XYZ file of C-alpha atoms in Angstrom:
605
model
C 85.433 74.552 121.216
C 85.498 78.339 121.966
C 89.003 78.806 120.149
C 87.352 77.934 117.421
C 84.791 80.661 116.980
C 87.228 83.714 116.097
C 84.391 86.324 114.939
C 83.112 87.267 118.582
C 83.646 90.881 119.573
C 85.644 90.071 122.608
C 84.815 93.713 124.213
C 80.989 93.239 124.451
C 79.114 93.362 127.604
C 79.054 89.640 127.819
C 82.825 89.793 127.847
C 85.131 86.621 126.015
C 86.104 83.255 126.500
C 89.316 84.443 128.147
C 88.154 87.344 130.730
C 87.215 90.884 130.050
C 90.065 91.808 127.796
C 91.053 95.381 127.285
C 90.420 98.031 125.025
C 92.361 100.782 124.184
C 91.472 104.129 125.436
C 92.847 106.905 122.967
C 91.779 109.980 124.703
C 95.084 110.315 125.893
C 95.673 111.422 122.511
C 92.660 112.995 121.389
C 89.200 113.015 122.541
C 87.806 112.193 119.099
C 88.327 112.505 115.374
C 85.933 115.539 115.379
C 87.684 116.853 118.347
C 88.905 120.650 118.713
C 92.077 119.609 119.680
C 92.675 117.784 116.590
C 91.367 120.764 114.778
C 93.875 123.524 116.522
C 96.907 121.035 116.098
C 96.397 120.743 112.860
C 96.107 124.834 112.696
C 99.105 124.950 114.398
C 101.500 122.873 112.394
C 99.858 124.120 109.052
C 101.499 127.486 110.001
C 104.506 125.861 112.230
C 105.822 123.988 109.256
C 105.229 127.530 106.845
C 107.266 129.620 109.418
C 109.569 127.135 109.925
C 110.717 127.271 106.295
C 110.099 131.032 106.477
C 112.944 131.463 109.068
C 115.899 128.873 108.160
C 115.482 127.853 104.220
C 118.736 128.794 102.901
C 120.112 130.283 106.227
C 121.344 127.250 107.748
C 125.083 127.560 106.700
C 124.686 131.131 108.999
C 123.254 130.010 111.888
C 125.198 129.570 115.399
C 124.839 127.272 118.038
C 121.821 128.799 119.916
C 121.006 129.564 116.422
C 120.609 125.761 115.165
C 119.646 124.431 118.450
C 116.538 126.696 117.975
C 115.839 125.179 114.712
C 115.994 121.758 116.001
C 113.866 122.194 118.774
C 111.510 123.914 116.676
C 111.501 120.577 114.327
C 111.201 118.727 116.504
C 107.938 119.943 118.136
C 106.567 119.352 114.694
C 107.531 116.073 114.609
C 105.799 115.622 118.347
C 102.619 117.324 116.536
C 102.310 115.941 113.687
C 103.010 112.145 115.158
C 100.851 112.484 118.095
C 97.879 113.246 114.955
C 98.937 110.235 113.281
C 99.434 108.288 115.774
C 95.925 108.844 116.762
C 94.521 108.390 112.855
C 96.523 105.036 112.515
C 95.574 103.550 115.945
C 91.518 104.386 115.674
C 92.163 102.806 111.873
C 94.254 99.690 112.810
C 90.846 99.208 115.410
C 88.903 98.479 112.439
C 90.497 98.822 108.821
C 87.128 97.942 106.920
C 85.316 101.302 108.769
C 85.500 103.730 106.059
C 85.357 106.579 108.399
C 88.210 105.392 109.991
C 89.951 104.503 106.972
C 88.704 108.309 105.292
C 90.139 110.182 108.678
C 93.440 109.125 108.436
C 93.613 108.875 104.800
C 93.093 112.864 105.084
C 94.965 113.025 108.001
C 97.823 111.590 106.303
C 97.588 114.118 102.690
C 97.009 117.368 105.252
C 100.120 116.521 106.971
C 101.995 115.577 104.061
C 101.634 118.975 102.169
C 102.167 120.445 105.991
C 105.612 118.993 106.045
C 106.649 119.548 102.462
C 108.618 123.060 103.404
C 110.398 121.154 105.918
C 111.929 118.613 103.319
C 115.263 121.213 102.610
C 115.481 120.738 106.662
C 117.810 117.759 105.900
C 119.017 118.613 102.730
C 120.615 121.722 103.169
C 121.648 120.210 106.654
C 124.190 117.695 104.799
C 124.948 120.546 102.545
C 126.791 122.220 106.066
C 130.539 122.298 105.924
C 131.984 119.756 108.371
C 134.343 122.224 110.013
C 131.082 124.841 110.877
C 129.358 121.741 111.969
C 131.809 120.947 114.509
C 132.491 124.170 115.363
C 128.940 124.589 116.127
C 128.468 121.438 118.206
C 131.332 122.147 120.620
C 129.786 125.264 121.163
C 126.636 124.457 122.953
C 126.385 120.995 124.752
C 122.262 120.932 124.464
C 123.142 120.904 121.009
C 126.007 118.295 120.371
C 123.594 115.922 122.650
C 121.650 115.692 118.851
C 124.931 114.430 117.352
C 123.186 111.267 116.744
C 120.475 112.441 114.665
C 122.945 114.485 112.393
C 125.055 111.672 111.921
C 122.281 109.531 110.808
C 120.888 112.482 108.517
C 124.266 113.185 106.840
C 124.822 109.091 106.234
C 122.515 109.889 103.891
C 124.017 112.707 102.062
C 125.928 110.482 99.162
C 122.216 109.066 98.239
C 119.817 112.438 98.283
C 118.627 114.293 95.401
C 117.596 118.010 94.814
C 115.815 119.823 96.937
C 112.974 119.721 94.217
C 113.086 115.881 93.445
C 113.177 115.413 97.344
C 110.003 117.480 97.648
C 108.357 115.914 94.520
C 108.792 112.630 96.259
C 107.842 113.520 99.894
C 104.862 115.345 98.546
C 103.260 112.204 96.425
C 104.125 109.775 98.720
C 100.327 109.479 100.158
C 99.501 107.959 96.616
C 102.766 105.788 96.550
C 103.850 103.313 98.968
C 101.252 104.544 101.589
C 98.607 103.797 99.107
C 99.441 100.544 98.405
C 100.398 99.690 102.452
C 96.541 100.705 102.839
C 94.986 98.611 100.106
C 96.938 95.734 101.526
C 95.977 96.311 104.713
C 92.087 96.658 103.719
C 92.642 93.523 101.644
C 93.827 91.288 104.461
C 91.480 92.710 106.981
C 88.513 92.005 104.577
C 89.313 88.144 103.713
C 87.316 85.623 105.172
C 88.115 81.558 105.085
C 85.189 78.853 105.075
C 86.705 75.752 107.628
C 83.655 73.439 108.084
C 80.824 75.975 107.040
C 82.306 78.508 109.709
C 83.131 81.132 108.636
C 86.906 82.626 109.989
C 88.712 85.770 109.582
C 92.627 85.722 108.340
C 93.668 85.930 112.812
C 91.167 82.701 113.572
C 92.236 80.471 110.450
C 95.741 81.303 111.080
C 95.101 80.064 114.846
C 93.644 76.501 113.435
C 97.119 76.133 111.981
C 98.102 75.566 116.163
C 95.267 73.418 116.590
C 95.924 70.185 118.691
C 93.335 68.128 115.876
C 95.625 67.669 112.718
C 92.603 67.912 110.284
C 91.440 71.240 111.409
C 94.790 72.232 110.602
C 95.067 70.783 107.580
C 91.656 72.298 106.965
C 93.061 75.926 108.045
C 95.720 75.590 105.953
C 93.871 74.594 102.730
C 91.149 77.584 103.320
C 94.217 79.737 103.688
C 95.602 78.416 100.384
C 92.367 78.945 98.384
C 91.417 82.343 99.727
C 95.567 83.412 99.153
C 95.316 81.893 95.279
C 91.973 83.602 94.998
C 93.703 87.051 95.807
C 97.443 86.374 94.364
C 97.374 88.511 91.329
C 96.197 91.508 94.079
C 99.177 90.621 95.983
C 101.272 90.354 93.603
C 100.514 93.811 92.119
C 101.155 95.204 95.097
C 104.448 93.920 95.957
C 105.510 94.508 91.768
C 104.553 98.044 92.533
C 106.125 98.061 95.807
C 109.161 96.684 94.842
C 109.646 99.137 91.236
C 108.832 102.071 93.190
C 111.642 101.204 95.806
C 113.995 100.057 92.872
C 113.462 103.451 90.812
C 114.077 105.421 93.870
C 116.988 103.734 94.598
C 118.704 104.226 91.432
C 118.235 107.707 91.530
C 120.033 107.984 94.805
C 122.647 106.024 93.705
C 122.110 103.138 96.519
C 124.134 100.316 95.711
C 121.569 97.624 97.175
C 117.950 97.815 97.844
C 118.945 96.703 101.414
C 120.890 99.214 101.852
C 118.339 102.132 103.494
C 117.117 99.823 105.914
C 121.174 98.997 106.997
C 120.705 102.987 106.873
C 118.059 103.579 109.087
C 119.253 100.631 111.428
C 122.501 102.263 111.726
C 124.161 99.113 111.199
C 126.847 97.510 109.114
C 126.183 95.676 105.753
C 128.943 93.423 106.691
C 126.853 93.142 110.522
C 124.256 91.637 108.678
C 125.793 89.271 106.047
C 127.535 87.830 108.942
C 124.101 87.473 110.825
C 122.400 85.925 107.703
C 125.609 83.327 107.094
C 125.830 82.319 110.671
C 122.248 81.237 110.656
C 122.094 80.088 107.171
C 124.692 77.728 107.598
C 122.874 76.605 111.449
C 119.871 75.281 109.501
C 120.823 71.987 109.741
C 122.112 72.194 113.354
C 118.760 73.833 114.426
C 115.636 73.998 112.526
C 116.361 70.753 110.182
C 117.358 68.599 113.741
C 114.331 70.397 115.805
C 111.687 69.189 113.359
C 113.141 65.820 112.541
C 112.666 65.527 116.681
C 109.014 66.805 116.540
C 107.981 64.551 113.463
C 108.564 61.788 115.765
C 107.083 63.326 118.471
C 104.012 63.450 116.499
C 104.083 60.240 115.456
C 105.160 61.239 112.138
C 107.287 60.361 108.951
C 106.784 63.129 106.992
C 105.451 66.725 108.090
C 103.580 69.091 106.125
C 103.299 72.720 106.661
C 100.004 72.739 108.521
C 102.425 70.626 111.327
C 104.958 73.036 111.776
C 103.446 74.973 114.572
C 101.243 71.851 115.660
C 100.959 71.374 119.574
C 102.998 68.561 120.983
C 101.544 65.602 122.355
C 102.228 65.735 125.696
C 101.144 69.480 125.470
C 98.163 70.266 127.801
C 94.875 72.275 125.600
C 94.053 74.418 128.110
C 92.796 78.246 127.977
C 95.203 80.635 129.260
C 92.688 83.379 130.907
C 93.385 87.183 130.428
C 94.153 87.685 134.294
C 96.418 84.458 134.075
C 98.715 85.983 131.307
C 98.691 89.130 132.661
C 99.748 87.649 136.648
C 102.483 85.433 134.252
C 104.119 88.171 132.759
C 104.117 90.946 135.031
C 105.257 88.156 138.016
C 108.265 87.469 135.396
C 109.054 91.682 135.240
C 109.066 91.343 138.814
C 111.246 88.909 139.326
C 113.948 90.228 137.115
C 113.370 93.632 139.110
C 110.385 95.420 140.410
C 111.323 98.357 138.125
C 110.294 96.513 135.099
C 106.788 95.562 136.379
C 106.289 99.240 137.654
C 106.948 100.072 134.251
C 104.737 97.691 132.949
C 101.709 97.877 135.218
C 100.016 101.151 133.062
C 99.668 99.219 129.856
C 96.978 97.172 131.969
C 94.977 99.406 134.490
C 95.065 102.266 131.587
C 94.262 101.419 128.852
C 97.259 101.015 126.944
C 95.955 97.785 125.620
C 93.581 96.489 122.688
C 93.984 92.870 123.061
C 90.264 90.853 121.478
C 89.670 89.783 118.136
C 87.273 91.652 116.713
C 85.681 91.961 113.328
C 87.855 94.431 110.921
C 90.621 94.370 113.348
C 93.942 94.688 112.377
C 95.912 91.198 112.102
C 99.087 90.046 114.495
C 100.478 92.464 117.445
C 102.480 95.654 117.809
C 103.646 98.342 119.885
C 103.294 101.850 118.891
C 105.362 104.319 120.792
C 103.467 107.300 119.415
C 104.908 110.367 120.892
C 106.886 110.715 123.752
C 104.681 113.196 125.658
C 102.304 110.797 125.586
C 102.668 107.031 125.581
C 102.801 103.488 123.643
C 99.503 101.201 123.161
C 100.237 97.801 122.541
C 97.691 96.005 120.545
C 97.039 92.108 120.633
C 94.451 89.697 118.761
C 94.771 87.067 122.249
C 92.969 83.876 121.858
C 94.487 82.284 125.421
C 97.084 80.047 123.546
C 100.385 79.938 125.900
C 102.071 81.222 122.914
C 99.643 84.288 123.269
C 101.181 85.167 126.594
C 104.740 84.812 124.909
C 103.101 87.456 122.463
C 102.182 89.669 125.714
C 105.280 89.589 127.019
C 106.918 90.631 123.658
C 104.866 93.504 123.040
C 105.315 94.248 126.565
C 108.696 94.304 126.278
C 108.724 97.206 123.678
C 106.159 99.542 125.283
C 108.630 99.329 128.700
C 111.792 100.353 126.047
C 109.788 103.066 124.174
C 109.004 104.278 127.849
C 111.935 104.308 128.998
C 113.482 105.897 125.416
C 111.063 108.451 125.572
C 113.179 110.416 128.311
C 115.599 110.949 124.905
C 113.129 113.233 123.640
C 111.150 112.673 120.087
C 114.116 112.507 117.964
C 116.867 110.820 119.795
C 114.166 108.305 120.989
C 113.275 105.923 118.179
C 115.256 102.951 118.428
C 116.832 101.477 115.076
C 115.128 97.985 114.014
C 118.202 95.978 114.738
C 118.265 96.959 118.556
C 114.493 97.360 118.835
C 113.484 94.101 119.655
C 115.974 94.164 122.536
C 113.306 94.762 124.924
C 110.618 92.393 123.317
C 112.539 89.090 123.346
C 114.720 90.075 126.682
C 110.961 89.707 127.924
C 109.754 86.751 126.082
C 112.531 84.925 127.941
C 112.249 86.133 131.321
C 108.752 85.047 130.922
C 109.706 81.692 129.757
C 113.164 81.216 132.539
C 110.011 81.975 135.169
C 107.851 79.152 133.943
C 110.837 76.506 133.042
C 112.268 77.141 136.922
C 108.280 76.180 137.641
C 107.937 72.882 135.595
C 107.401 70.020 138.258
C 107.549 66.934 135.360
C 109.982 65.997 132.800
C 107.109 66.639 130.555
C 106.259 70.184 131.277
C 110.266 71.200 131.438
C 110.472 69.628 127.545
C 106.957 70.916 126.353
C 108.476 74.412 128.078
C 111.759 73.995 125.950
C 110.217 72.681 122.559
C 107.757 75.986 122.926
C 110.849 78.073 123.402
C 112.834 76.392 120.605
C 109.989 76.623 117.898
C 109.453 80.284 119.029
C 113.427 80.923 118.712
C 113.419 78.931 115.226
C 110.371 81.351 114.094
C 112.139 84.082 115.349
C 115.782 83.467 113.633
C 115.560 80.729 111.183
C 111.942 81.782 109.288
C 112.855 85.398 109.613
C 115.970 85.066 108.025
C 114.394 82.919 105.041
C 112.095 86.110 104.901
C 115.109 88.018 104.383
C 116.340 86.041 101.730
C 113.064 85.657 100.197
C 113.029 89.397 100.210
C 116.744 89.890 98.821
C 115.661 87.564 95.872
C 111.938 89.209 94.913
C 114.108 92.758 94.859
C 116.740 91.354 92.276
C 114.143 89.534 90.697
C 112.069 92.843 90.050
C 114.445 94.772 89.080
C 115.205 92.849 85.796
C 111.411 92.901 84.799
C 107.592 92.349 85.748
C 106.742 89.206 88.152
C 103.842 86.806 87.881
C 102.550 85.607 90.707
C 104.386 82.102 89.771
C 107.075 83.735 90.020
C 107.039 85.330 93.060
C 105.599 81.887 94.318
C 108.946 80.154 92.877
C 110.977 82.619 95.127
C 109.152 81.637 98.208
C 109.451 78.015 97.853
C 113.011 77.933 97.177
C 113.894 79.264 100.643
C 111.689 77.165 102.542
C 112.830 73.807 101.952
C 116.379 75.080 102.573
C 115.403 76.882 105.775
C 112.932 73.933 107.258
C 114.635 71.082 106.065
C 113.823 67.515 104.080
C 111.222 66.127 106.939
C 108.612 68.538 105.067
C 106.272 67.876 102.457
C 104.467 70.919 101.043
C 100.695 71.155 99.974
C 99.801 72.071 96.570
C 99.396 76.291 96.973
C 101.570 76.597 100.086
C 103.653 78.529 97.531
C 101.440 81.490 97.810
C 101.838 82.062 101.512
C 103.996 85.230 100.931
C 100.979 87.036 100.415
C 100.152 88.199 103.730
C 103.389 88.916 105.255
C 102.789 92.658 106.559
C 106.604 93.013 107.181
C 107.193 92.590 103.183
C 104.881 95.621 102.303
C 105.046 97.581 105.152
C 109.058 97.616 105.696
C 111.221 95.971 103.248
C 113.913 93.976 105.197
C 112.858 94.627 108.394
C 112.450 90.995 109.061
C 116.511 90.478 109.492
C 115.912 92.873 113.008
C 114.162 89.848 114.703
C 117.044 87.617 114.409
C 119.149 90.428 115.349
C 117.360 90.807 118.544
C 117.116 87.070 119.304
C 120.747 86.609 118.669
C 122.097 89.694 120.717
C 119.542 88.877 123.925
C 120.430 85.576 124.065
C 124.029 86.805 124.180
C 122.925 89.136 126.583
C 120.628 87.116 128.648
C 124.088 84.691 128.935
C 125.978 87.805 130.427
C 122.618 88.256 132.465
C 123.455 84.833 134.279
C 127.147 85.050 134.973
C 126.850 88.354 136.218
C 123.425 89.070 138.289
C 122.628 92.262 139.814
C 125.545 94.060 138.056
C 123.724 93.287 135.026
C 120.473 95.193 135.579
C 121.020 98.817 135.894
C 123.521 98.558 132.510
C 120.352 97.019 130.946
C 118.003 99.769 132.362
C 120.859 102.789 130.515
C 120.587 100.711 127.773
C 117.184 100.663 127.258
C 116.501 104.552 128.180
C 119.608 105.259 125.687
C 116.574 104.905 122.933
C 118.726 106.033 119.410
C 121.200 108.019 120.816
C 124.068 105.358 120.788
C 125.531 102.992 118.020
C 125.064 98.850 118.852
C 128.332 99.084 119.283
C 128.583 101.456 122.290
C 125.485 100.269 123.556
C 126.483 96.546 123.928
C 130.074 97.658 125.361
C 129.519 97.700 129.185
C 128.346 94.025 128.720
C 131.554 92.763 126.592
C 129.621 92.132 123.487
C 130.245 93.220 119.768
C 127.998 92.559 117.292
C 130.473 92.831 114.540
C 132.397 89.875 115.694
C 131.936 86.958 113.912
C 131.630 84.616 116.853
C 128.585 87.029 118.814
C 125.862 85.342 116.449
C 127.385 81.774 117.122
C 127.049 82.352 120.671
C 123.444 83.179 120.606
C 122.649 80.137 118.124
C 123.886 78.265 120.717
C 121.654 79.035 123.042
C 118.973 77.317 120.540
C 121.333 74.376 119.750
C 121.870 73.776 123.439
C 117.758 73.228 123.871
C 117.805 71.220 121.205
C 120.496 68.985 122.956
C 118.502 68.752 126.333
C 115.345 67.803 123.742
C 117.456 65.064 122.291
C 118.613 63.871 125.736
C 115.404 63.258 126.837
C 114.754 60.802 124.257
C 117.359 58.403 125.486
């Protein structure tokens, strides 16, 4: 079987099994890592960032409207700068993390920019240091200015938690060796693994893919290469997220946060109590949706008991087939369409520009993203696309983000970035206009409930696993901060929410317990795994408003989409009569799953 063979470069003349996939083309950033441009913006923001501190650094608490406006406009060209250079490094490295030119470029890129930006870190500082009463004064003065509001508020919700100017420089200047060191040794680590599955030899994206395979021992046989390679590398792992996890804790005892979640709730801009309710609500659904769902697909499968390397197994009545680059692409952008032509106008450069990466290749790194980069440029989108159906769900979700950071972008650099919580808005608003198309297209009984299983395991991966991240996360934090972890110890964390979250139809291999180690989200961004079941909850709420109230419905999703960071969840989800802080939003959108899972049960009578 082609799907099997995961090592191909799927950009060589000869093409892939799916098509000619796409490759990204970065010269609309630079032309090259030894280009001039790269050269004379570094130049530039060496000396930008120096005169920058030259001309406000202590004078803020002087300045007037035009005054401060100038300073912000002046930070944030920096920011546009010094992101577009990044954005550039981290893409060409994400290409192929085990290059170590690639790895070397943006490793220096990263340090030059760092002490760059170090004079800029009393920018925020001395910002919250501004009385409130000049502040305002200031604001109502000049209405270019107060349109920034946003950004100040989120810089002063930090004031309680900084430290001096000299501790706050300290840190931002050894961060390359801190965190971002240890994001980049995981990142070479799991890009570097390779898995043995019946003398083939797999990277982590193609053994991963066996665990979907339709032949339950070449699952099993994924998952147990997947458990020996992870047990091989634990006490790397483990190190890591130790490290990770002390660093974080010391730095938030300094501040004086009371929780280690509490700078992502920060830098979501959303409620502590938003979030409890969110992780309550589908806590307390386990048994209504994820315990029920899999009880239903054990039989399915012919099944008493399930074990792990089932859980994403194909259904029986599921056809094998190859989904074909041009096929996913005609599915997904006829789904934009549909929903209105803006959305596939929007969406049609990612594919005829190069805005895409989307084969498996050698070095590559894992899973999908969207990277907004800068918004005088554009996002890329990368993909590792084996032609799975899920694959196009993946499309359409990554899709979905490189329309909003388009749109956004209009907000300019710092009012664009969307917090976490609202940023998969977009993504999974996609994923299920993509799947309404292709349910309203099923012709059998069959296809509608292969259709709705597919959507209900997605959903369940999307709230109910996410959320058992989150927990997982909440307890390795507390866990750390009373001591060193082994790697048993971490392992013990991760089994205890995955019984609870996938309920008692599960059995669980010997060494499953180590399949924490190569969840990105957990190094890369602590607790940024509660955001996806924010976003799944609030669009299916949304996508319910969406079908009571039609056309009305489209241009209020369009404002909120451009609206990028500039408005609170709360104002944002207004014009549509939802509120995120009321306890019965999140019911409504697990309802959505428990209602599929009704229909699913139906058709068994």
């Amino acid at each position: 079987m082609l799907s099997q063979n995961r090592t191909f470069d799927a950009n060589t003349a000869g093409g892939s099994p799916f098509g000619d996939l796409p490759e990204w083309d970065l010269s609309d950033l630079y032309p090259g890592q030894d280009s001039p441009e790269i050269k004379r913006d570094m130049d530039w923001l060496e000396t930008a960032c120096a005169d920058f501190a030259d001309a406000f650094e202590g004078k803020l608490a002087d300045l007037d409207a035009a005054g401060l406006l100038d300073a912000v406009l002046r930070y944030e060209k920096i920011d546009i700068v010094a992101g577009r250079i990044m954005s550039y490094a981290g893409l060409s490295y994400y290409q192929m993390t085990t290059d170590a030119e690639r790895a070397k470029f943006m490793a220096d890129c990263q340090d030059r920019i760092t002490a760059y930006t170090t004079p800029l870190v009393f920018w925020g500082l001395e910002f919250n240091r501004l009385d409130e009463e000049h502040l305002d004064w200031v604001l109502a003065e000049s209405a270019d200015l107060a349109r920034y509001k946003p950004v100040f508020d989120r810089m002063r919700a930090m004031k309680p938690y900084q430290l001096s100017d000299e501790l706050e420089k300290f840190l931002h200047d050894q961060s390359t060796v801190g965190a971002a060191a240890w994001n980049r040794l995981f990142d070479e680590t799991i890009a570097g693994l390779t898995f043995t599955v019946d003398g083939e030899e797999l990277n982590i994206e193609g053994t991963l893919d066996l665990l979907t395979d339709a032949d339950r021992s070449r699952r099993e046989a994924g998952a147990k290469a997947l458990a020996e390679v992870f047990g091989q590398h634990v006490k790397t792992f483990s190190r890591i997220h130790n490290t990770l996890a002390k660093e974080k804790e010391i730095e938030d005892r300094w501040r004086g946060m009371p929780t280690p979640q509490t700078g992502r709730h920060l830098s979501n801009h959303v409620e502590p109590e938003v979030v409890e309710a969110l992780r309550n609500a589908v806590v307390e659904a386990y048994p209504r949706l994820s315990h029920r769902y899999y009880k239903l697909k054990a039989k399915w499968l012919g099944l008493d008991r399930m074990e792990v390397w089932d859980r994403n197994a194909p259904l029986p009545m599921e056809t094998t087939r190859v989904v074909g680059w041009e096929e996913a692409e005609r599915t997904v952008m006829e789904a934009y369409a549909a929903f209105d032509p803006r959305m596939a106008d929007l969406a049609k450069p990612f594919f005829d520009k190069g805005w895409i990466d989307a084969g498996v290749k050698p070095g590559k790194a894992p899973g999908a993203f969207a990277h907004p980069t800068v918004t005088e440029v554009h996002p890329y989108v990368m993909l590792n696309y084996l032609g799975k159906p899920r694959d196009v769900m993946t499309l359409a979700h990554e899709l979905g983000h490189g329309v909003h950071q388009v749109l956004a972008a209009g907000q300019g650099e710092l009012l664009s970035s969307t917090p976490l919580t609202l940023a998969e808005t977009a993504s999974v608003f996609g994923e299920m206009l993509t799947f309404k198309k292709l349910l309203g297209a099923a012709k059998t009984k069959e296809e509608r409930k292969t259709l709705l299983a597919g959507k209900v395991e997605d959903m369940i991966n999307t709230v109910v696993r996410q959320i058992a991240f989150y927990d997982f996360e909440c307890k390795l934090h507390a866990a750390r901060s009373q001591g060193e972890l082994t790697p048993d110890d971490i392992n013990a964390l991760w089994m205890s929410v995955q019984a609870e979250s996938l309920g008692d139809v599960f059995d669980f291999m010997p060494s499953y317990e180590t399949f924490w180690a190569y969840i990105p989200h957990f190094v890369h961004s602590p607790f940024y795994v509660y955001a996806y079941a924010f976003g799944d909850g609030l669009v299916n709420a949304l996508y319910a408003v969406y079908e009571e109230s039609g056309e009305s419905f489209k241009d209020k999703y369009f404002d909120m989409l451009k609206a990028g960071g500039s408005k609170h969840h709360k104002e944002l989800l207004a014009p549509f009569g939802l509120d995120a802080s009321d306890p019965d939003f999140w019911a409504k959108g697990l309802g959505m799953i428990e209602g599929m899972i009704d229909e699913l049960e139906a058709m068994e009578d």
